[in-house]
Short mmCIF file of C-alpha atoms and ligand atoms in Angstrom, two decimals:
data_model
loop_
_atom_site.label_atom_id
_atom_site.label_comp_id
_atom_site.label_asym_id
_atom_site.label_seq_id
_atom_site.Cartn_x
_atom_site.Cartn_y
_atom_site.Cartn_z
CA UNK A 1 17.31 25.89 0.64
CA UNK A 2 20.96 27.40 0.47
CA UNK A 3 20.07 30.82 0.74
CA UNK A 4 22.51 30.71 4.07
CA UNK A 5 25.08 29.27 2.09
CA UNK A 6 25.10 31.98 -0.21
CA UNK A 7 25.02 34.78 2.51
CA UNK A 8 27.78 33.68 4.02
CA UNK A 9 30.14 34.84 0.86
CA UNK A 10 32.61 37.75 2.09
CA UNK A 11 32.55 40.02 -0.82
CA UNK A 12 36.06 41.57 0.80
CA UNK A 13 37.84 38.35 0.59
CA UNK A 14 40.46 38.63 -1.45
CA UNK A 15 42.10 35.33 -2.40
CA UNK A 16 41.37 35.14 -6.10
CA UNK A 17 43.07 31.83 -6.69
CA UNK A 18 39.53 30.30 -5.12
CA UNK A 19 37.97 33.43 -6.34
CA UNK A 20 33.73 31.61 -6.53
CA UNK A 21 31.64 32.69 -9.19
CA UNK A 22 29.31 34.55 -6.83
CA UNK A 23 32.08 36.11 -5.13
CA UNK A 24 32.84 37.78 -8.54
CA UNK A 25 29.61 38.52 -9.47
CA UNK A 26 28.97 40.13 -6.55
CA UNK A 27 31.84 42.68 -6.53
CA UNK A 28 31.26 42.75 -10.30
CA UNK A 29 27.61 43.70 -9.55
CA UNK A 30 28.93 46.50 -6.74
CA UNK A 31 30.94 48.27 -9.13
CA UNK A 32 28.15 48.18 -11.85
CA UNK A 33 26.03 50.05 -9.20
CA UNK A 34 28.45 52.86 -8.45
CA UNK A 35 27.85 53.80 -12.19
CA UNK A 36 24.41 53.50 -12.85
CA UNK A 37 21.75 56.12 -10.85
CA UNK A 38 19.37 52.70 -9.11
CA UNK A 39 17.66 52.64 -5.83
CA UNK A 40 20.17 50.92 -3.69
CA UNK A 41 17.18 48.37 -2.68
CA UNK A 42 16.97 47.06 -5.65
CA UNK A 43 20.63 46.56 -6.02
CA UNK A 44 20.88 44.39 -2.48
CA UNK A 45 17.81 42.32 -4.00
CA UNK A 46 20.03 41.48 -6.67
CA UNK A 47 22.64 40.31 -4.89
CA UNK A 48 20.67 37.85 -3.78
CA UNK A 49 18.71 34.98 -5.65
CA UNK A 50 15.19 35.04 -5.69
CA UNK A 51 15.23 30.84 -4.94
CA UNK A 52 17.93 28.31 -5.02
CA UNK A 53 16.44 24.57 -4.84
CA UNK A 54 18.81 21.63 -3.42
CA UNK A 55 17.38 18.30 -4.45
CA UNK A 56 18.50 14.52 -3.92
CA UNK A 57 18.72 12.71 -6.45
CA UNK A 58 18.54 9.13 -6.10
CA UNK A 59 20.69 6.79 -8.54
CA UNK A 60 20.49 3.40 -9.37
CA UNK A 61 23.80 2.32 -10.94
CA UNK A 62 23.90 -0.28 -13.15
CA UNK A 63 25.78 -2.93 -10.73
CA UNK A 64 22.43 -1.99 -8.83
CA UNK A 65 24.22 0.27 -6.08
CA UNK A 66 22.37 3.04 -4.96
CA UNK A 67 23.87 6.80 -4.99
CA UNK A 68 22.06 9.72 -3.85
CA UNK A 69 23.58 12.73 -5.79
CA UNK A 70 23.06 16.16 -4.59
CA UNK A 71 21.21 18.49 -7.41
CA UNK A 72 20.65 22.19 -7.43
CA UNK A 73 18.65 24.65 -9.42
CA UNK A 74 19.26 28.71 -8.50
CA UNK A 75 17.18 31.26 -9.82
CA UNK A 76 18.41 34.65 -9.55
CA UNK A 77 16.15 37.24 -10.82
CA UNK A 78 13.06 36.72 -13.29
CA UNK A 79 11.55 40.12 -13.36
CA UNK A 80 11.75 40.38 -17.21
CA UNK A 81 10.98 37.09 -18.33
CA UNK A 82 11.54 33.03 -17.39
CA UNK A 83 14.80 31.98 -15.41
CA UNK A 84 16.87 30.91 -18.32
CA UNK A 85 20.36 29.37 -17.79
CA UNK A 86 22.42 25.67 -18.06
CA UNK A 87 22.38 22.39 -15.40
CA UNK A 88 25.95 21.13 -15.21
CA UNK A 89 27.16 17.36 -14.11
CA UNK A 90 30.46 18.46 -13.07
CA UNK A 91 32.12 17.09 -9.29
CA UNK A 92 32.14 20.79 -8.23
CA UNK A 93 28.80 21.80 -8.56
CA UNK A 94 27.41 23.37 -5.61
CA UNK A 95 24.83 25.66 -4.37
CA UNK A 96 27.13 29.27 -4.42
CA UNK A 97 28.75 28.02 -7.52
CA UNK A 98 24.86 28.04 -9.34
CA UNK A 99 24.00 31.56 -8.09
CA UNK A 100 26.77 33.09 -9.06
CA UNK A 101 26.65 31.63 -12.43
CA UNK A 102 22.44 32.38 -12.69
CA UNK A 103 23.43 36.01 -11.52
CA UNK A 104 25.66 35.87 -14.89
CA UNK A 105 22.19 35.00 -16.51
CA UNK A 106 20.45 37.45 -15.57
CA UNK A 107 22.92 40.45 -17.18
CA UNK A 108 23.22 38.29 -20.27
CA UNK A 109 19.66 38.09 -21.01
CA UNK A 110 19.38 41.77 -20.57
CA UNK A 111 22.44 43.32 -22.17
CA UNK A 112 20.76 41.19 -24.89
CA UNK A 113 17.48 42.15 -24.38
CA UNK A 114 15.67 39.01 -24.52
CA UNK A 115 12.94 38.39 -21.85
CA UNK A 116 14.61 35.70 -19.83
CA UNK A 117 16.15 36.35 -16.03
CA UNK A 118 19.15 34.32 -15.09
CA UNK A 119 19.01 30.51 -13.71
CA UNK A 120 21.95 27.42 -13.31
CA UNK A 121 21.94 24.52 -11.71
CA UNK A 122 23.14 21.19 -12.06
CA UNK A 123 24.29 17.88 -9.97
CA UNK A 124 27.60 17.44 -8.54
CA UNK A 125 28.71 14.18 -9.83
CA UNK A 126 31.89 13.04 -12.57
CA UNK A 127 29.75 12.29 -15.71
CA UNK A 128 32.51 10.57 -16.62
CA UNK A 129 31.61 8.17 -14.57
CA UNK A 130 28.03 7.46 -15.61
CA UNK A 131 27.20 5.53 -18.12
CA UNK A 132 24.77 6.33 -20.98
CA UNK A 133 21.61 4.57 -18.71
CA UNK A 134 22.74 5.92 -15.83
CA UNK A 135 22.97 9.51 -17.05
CA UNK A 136 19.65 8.85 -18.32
CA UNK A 137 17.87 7.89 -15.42
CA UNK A 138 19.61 10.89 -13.66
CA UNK A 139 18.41 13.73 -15.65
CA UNK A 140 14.92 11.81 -15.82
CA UNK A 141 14.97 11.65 -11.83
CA UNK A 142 16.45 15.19 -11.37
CA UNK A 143 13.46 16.88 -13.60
CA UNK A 144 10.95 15.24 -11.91
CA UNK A 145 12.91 16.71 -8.68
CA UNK A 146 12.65 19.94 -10.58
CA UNK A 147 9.13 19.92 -11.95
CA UNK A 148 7.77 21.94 -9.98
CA UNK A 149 9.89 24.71 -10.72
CA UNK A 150 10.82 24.52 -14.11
CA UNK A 151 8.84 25.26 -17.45
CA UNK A 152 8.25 27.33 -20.78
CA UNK A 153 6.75 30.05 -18.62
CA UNK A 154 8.84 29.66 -15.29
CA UNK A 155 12.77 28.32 -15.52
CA UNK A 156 14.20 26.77 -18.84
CA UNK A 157 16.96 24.92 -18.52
CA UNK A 158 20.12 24.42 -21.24
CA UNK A 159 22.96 22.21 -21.47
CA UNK A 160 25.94 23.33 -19.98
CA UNK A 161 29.16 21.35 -18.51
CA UNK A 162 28.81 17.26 -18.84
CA UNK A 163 25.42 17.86 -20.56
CA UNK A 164 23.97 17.80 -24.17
CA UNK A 165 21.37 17.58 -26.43
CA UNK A 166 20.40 13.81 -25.33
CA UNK A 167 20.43 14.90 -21.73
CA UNK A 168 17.97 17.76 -22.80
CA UNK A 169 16.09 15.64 -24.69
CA UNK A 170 15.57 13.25 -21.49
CA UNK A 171 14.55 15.82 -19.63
CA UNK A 172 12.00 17.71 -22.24
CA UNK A 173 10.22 13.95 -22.27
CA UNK A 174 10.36 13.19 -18.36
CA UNK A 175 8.51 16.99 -18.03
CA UNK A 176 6.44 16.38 -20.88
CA UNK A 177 5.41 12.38 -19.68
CA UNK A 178 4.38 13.74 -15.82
CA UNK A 179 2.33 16.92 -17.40
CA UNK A 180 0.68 14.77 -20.05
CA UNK A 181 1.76 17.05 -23.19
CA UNK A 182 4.19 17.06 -25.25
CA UNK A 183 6.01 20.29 -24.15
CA UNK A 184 9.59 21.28 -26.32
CA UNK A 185 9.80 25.08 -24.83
CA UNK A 186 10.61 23.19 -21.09
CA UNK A 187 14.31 23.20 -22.26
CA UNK A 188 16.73 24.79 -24.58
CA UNK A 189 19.58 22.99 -26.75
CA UNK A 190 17.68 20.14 -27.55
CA UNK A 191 18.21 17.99 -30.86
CA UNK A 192 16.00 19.81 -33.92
CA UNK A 193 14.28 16.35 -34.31
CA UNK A 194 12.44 17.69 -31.37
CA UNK A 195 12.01 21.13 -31.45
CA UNK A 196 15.93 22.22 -30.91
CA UNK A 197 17.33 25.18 -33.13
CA UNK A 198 19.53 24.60 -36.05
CA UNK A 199 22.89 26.70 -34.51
CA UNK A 200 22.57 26.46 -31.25
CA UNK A 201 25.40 23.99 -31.00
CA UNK A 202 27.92 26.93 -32.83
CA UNK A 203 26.29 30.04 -31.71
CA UNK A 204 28.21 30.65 -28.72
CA UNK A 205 31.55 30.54 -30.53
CA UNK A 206 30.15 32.55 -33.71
CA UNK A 207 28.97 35.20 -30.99
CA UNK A 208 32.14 35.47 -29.59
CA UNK A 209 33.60 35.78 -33.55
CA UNK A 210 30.80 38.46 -34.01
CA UNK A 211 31.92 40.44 -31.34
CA UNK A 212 35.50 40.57 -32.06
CA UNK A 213 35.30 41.26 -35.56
CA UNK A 214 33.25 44.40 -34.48
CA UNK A 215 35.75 45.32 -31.71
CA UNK A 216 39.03 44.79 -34.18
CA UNK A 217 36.67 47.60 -36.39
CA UNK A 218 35.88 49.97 -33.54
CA UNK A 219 39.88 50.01 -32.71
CA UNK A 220 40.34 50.75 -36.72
CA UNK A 221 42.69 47.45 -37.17
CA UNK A 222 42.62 45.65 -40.35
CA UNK A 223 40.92 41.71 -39.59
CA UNK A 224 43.47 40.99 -42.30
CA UNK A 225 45.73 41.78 -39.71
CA UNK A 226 44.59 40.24 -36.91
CA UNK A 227 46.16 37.36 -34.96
CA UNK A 228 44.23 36.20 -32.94
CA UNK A 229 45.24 33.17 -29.66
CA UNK A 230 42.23 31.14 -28.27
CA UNK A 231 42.58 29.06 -25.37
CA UNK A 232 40.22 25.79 -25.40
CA UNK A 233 39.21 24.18 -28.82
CA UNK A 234 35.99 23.28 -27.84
CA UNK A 235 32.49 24.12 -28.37
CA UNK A 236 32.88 28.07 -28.25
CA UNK A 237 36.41 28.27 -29.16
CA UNK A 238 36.84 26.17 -32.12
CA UNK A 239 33.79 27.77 -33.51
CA UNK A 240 34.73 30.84 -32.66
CA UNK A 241 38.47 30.00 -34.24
CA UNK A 242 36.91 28.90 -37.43
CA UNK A 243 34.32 31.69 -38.05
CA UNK A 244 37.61 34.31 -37.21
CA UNK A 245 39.96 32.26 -39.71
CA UNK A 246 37.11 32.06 -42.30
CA UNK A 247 36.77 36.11 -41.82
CA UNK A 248 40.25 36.92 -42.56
CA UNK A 249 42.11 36.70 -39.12
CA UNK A 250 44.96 34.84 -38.50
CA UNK A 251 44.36 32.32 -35.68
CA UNK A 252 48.04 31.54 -34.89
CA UNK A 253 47.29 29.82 -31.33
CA UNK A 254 45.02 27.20 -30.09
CA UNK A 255 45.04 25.04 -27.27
CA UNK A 256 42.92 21.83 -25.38
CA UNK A 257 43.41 20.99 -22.21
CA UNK A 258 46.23 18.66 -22.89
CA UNK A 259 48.34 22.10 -24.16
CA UNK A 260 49.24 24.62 -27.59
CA UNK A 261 50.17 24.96 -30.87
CA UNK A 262 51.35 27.87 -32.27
CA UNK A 263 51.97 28.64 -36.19
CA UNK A 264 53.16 31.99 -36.17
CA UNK A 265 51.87 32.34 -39.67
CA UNK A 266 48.37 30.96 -39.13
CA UNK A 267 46.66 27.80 -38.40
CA UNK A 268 44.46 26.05 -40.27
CA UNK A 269 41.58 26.19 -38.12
CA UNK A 270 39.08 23.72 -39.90
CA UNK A 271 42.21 21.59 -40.23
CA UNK A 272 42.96 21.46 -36.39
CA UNK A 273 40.23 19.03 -34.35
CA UNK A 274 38.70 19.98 -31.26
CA UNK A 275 39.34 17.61 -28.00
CA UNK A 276 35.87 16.73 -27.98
CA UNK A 277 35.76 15.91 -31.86
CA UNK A 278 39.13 14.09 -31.24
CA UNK A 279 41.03 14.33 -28.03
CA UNK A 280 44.18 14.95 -27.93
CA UNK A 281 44.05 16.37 -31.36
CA UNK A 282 45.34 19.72 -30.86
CA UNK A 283 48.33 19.12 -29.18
CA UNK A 284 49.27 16.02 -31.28
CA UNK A 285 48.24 18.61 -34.51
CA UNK A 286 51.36 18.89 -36.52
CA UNK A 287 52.37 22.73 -35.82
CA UNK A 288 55.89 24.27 -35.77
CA UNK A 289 55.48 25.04 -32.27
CA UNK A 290 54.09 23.99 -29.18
CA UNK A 291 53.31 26.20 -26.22
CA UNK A 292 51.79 25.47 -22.39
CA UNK A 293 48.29 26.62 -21.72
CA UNK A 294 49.52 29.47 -19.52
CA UNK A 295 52.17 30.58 -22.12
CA UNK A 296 49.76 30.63 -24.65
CA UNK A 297 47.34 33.36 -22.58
CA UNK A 298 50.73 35.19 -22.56
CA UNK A 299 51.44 35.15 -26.59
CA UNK A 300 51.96 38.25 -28.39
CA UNK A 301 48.96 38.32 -30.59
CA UNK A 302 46.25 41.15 -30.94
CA UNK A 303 43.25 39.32 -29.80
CA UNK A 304 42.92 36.97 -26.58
CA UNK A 305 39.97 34.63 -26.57
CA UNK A 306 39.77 32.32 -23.37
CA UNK A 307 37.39 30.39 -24.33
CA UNK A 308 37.96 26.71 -21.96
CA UNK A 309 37.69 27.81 -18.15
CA UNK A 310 37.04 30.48 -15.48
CA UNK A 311 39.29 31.93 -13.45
CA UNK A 312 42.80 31.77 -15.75
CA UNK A 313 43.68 35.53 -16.66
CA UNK A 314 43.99 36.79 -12.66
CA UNK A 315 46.60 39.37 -10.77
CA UNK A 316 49.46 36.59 -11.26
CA UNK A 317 49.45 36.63 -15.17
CA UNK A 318 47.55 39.61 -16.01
CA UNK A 319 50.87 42.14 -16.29
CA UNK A 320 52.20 39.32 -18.89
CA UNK A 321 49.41 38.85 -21.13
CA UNK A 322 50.76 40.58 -24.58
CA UNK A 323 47.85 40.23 -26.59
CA UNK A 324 45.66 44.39 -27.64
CA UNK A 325 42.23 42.80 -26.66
CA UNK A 326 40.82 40.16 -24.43
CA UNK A 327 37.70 38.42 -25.76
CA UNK A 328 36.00 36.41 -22.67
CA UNK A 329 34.79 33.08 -24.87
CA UNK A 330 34.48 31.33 -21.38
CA UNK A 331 32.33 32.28 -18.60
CA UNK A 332 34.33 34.34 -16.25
CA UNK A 333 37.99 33.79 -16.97
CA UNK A 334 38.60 37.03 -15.61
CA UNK A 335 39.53 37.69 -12.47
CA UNK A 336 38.39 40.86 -10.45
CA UNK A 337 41.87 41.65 -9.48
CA UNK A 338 43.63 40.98 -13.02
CA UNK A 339 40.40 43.21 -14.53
CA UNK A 340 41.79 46.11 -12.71
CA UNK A 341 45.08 45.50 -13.82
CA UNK A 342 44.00 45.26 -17.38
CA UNK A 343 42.27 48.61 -17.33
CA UNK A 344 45.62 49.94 -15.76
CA UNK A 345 47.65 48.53 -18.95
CA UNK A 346 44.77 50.21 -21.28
CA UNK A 347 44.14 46.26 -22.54
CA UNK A 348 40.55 46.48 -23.37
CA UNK A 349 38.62 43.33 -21.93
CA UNK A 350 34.85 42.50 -23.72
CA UNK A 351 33.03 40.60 -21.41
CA UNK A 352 31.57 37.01 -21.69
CA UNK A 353 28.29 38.61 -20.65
CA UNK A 354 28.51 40.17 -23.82
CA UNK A 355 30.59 38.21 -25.96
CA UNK A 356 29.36 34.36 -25.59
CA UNK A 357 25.59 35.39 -25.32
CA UNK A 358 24.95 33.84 -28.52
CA UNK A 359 24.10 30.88 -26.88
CA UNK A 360 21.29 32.17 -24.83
CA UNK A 361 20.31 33.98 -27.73
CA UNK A 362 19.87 31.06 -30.23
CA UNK A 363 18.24 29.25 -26.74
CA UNK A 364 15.78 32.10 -27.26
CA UNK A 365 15.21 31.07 -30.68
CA UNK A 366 14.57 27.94 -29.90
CA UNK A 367 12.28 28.98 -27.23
CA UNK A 368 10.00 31.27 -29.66
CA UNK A 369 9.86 28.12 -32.23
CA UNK A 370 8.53 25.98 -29.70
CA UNK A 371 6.32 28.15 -28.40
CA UNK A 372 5.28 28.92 -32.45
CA UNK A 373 5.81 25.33 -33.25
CA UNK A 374 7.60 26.05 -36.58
CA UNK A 375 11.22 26.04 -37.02
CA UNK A 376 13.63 28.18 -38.40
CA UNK A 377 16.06 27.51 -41.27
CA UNK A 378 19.56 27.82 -40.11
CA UNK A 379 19.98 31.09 -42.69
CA UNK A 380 17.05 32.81 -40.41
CA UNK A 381 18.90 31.66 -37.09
CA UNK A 382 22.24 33.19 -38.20
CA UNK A 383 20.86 36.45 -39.90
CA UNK A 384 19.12 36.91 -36.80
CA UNK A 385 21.38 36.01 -34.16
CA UNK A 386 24.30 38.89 -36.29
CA UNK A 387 21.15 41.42 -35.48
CA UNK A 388 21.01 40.44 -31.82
CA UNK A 389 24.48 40.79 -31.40
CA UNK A 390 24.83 44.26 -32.97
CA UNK A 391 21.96 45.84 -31.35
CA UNK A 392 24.23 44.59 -28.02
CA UNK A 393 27.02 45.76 -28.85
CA UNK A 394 26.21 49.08 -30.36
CA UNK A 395 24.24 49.77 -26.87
CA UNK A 396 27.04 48.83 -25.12
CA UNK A 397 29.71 50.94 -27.30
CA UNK A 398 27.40 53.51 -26.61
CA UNK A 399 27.85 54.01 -22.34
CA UNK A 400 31.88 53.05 -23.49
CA UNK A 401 31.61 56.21 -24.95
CA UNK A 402 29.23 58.29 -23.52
CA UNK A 403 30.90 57.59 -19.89
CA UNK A 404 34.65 56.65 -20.67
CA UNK A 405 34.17 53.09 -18.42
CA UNK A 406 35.93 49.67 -19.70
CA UNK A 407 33.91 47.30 -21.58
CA UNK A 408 33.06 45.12 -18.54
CA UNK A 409 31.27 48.00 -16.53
CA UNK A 410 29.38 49.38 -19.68
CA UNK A 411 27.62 45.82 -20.43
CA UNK A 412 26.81 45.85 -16.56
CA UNK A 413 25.50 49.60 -17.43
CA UNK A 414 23.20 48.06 -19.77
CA UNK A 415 22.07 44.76 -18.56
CA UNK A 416 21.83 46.56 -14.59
CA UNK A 417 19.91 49.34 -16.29
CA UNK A 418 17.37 47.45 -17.77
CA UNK A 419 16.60 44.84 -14.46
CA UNK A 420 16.27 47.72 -12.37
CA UNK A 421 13.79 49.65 -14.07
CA UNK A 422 11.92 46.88 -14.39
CA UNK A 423 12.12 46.12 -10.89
CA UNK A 424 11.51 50.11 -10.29
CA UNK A 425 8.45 49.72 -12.29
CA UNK A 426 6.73 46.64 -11.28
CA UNK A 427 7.74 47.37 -7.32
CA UNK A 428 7.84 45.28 -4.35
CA UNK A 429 4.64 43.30 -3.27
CA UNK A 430 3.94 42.92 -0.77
P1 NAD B 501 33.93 22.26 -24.29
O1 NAD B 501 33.96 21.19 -23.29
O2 NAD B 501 33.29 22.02 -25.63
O3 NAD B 501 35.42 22.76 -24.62
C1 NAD B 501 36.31 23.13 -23.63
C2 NAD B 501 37.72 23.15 -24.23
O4 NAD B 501 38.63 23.61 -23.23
C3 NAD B 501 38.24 21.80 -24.70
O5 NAD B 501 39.09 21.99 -25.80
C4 NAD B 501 39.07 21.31 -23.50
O6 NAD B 501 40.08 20.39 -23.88
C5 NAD B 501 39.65 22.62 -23.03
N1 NAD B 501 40.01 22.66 -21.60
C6 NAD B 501 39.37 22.07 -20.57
N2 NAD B 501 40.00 22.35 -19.41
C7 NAD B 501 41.04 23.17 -19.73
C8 NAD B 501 42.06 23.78 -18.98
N3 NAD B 501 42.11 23.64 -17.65
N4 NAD B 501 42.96 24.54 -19.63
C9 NAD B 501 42.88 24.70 -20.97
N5 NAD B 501 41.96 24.10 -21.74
C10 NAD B 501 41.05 23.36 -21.12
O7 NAD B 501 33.26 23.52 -23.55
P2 NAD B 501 32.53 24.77 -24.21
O8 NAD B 501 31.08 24.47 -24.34
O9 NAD B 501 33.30 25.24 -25.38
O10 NAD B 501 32.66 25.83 -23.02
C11 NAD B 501 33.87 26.54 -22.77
C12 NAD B 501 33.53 27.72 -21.88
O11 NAD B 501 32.55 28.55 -22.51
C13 NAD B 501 33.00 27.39 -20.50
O12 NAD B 501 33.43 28.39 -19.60
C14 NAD B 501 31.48 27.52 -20.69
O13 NAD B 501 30.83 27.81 -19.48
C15 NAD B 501 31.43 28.70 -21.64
N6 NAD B 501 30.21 28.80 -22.41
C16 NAD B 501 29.71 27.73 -23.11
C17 NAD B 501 28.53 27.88 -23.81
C18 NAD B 501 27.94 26.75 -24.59
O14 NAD B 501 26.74 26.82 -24.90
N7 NAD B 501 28.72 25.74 -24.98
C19 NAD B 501 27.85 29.11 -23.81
C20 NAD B 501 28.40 30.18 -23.12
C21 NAD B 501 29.58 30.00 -22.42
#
């Protein structure tokens, strides 16, 4: 158990260059609490996961060398529903790194209302470096690790970093094999073929479009407008690109990891290939101009969508981003310390809690069809998920208003809200 790991995070450090997830969440989670009128008991409970498993994970490779891999699962807080949240292969994975990102979880499912608390976990390894059979047996090995903690009614998992649909798809049938039914609702972002939702893949990226087209309305500009930057051209941002572009924004910057292009006039978004689709694609696109990744977060456009990796916009950039709005398309690009200066500089920052949680959303979807067995038509999935996200965002425009706080601290309002009268009202047993 890593509970002791996780304890031993100093929420007063202040070095924001190694800034871990739970380190923000944390302080983010302390400043939520200052606003919102909740027993301060419940509050330290929440600061702490409710379980964080740390499994090995024996691999055979295929030259027949033997690895044991180190896996995790956290599970923050499942008071109003299942732990819901993604497993990651990534090298960095690590016990503090999956709590912080469940705690994330557990304020996205509840500023969205759906009844899911907040899980992550994953295995530290370079899935680069496993081939197809190997990452098979891996995820087949790791949820029989898991079993006994995961399912419909306990802890779904999702795919996240150096995961997919396949990988869910081994998993759903190494859960399903051990408990002798055939049981879809075990994970989320699965292929349809087997009980995955038609746009899942897009939804985080057409969340993130939702929510900006709504916020360019609510500060009266004209989409028409609009330009719009969006670092990483992958899953959420090239989706989220493409819906903007489609909606009337200009979309004059995008970037991959390998670096920019900038059209001052507008890109052709469904023109420009994402890194995954085809790397190296953006920055070989033909474009008048090319730009770094950290001159393109510095651009002047109107709307800012990170949308590729945590921890970019922090106190050494923050006072030279340009751009009238900051869109968090990533999880946690944000740093504490450049959030304050943004709310200094009056740049309003919508948080990824907010503006990404289409995926868990459509994950939701997915869940209810399995459960219902009968799936949706990808017209339901989007007319519904353009509900979800408005009922969000009008409750939290509502505490922006009612209470004059920055974006960030009224989703917190809501999601903190909801968890802790729920906690409130089931109480502490025993
Ligand atoms: P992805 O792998 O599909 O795309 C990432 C993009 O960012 C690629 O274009 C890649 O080239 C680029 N990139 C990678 N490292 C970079 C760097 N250091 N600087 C600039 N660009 C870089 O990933 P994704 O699924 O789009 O996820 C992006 C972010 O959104 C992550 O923070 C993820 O946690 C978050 N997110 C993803 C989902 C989802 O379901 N896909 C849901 C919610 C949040």
């Amino acid at each position: 158990m890593a509970q002791t790991t996780s304890e031993s995070v100093d929420e007063t450090e202040t070095n924001e260059t190694t800034e871990s997830a739970l380190t923000t969440a944390r302080r983010q989670l302390k400043r939520a609490a200052t606003h919102v009128d909740v027993d301060s008991g419940v509050v330290e409970r929440l600061k702490h996961p409710t379980k964080v498993q740390r499994v090995s994970v024996p691999l055979k490779r295929d030259d027949g060398e033997l690895e044991v891999l180190t896996g995790y699962r956290a599970q923050h807080d499942d008071v109003r529903g299942p732990y819901k949240g993604g497993l990651r292969y990534h090298p960095e994975v690590n016990a503090d790194e999956c709590i912080g990102l469940s705690m994330w979880m557990t304020w996205k499912c509840a500023v969205m209302d759906i009844p899911f608390g907040g899980g992550k976990g994953g295995i530290a390894v370079d899935p680069k470096s496993l081939s197809d059979e190997e990452k098979e047996r891996l995820t087949r090995r790791f949820a029989e690790e898991l079993r006994d903690v995961v399912g419909p009614k306990q802890d779904v998992p999702a795919p996240d970093m150096g995961t997919d649909a396949q990988t869910m798809a081994w998993f759903m049938d190494a859960y399903s094999m051990q408990r002798g039914e055939t049981t879809p609702g075990v994970v989320t972002g699965k292929p349809p073929v087997i009980g995955g939702s038609y746009g899942r893949e897009e939804a985080p990226g057409r969340s993130v479009a939702i929510i900006t087209r709504e916020a360019i309305e609510y500060y009266d500009w004209d989409i028409e407008d609009t330009t719009v930057a969006v670092q990483g051209y992958g899953s959420v941002g090239a989706n989220a690109a493409r819906a903007l572009d489609e909606w009337g924004a200009d979309v004059v910057a995008v970037s991959d990891v390998d670096g920019a292009i900038y059209d001052p006039n507008g890109l052709d978004t469904k023109d420009v290939m994402g890194h995954e689709e085809r790397p190296g694609m953006v920055s070989g696109y033909d474009a008048p101009e090319t730009r770094s990744n950290e001159e393109l977060l510095e651009l002047d456009v109107d709307v800012l969508v990170p949308a590729a990796v945590g921890n970019v916009l922090t106190a050494d950039n923050a006072d030279d981003v340009q751009a009238n709005l900051v869109v968090e398309g990533a999880n946690g690009p944000t740093t504490f310390a450049a959030d304050t200066i943004f709310e200094e500089r009056g740049i309003p920052v919508v948080p990824d809690i907010l503006a990404n949680a289409g995926g868990v959303t459509v994950s939701y979807f997915e869940w209810l069809q399995d459960i219902n067995r009968r799936q949706w038509s990808l017209d339901r999935v989007h007319d519904e998920l353009e509900s979800e996200m408005l009922q969000a965002w009008n409750a939290v425009r509502k505490e922006v208003e009612n209470r004059d706080v920055t974006w960030r601290d009224a989703a917190y309002i809501v999601a903190l809200t909801r968890v802790a009268t729920a906690k409130e009202t089931r109480g502490l047993w025993p």
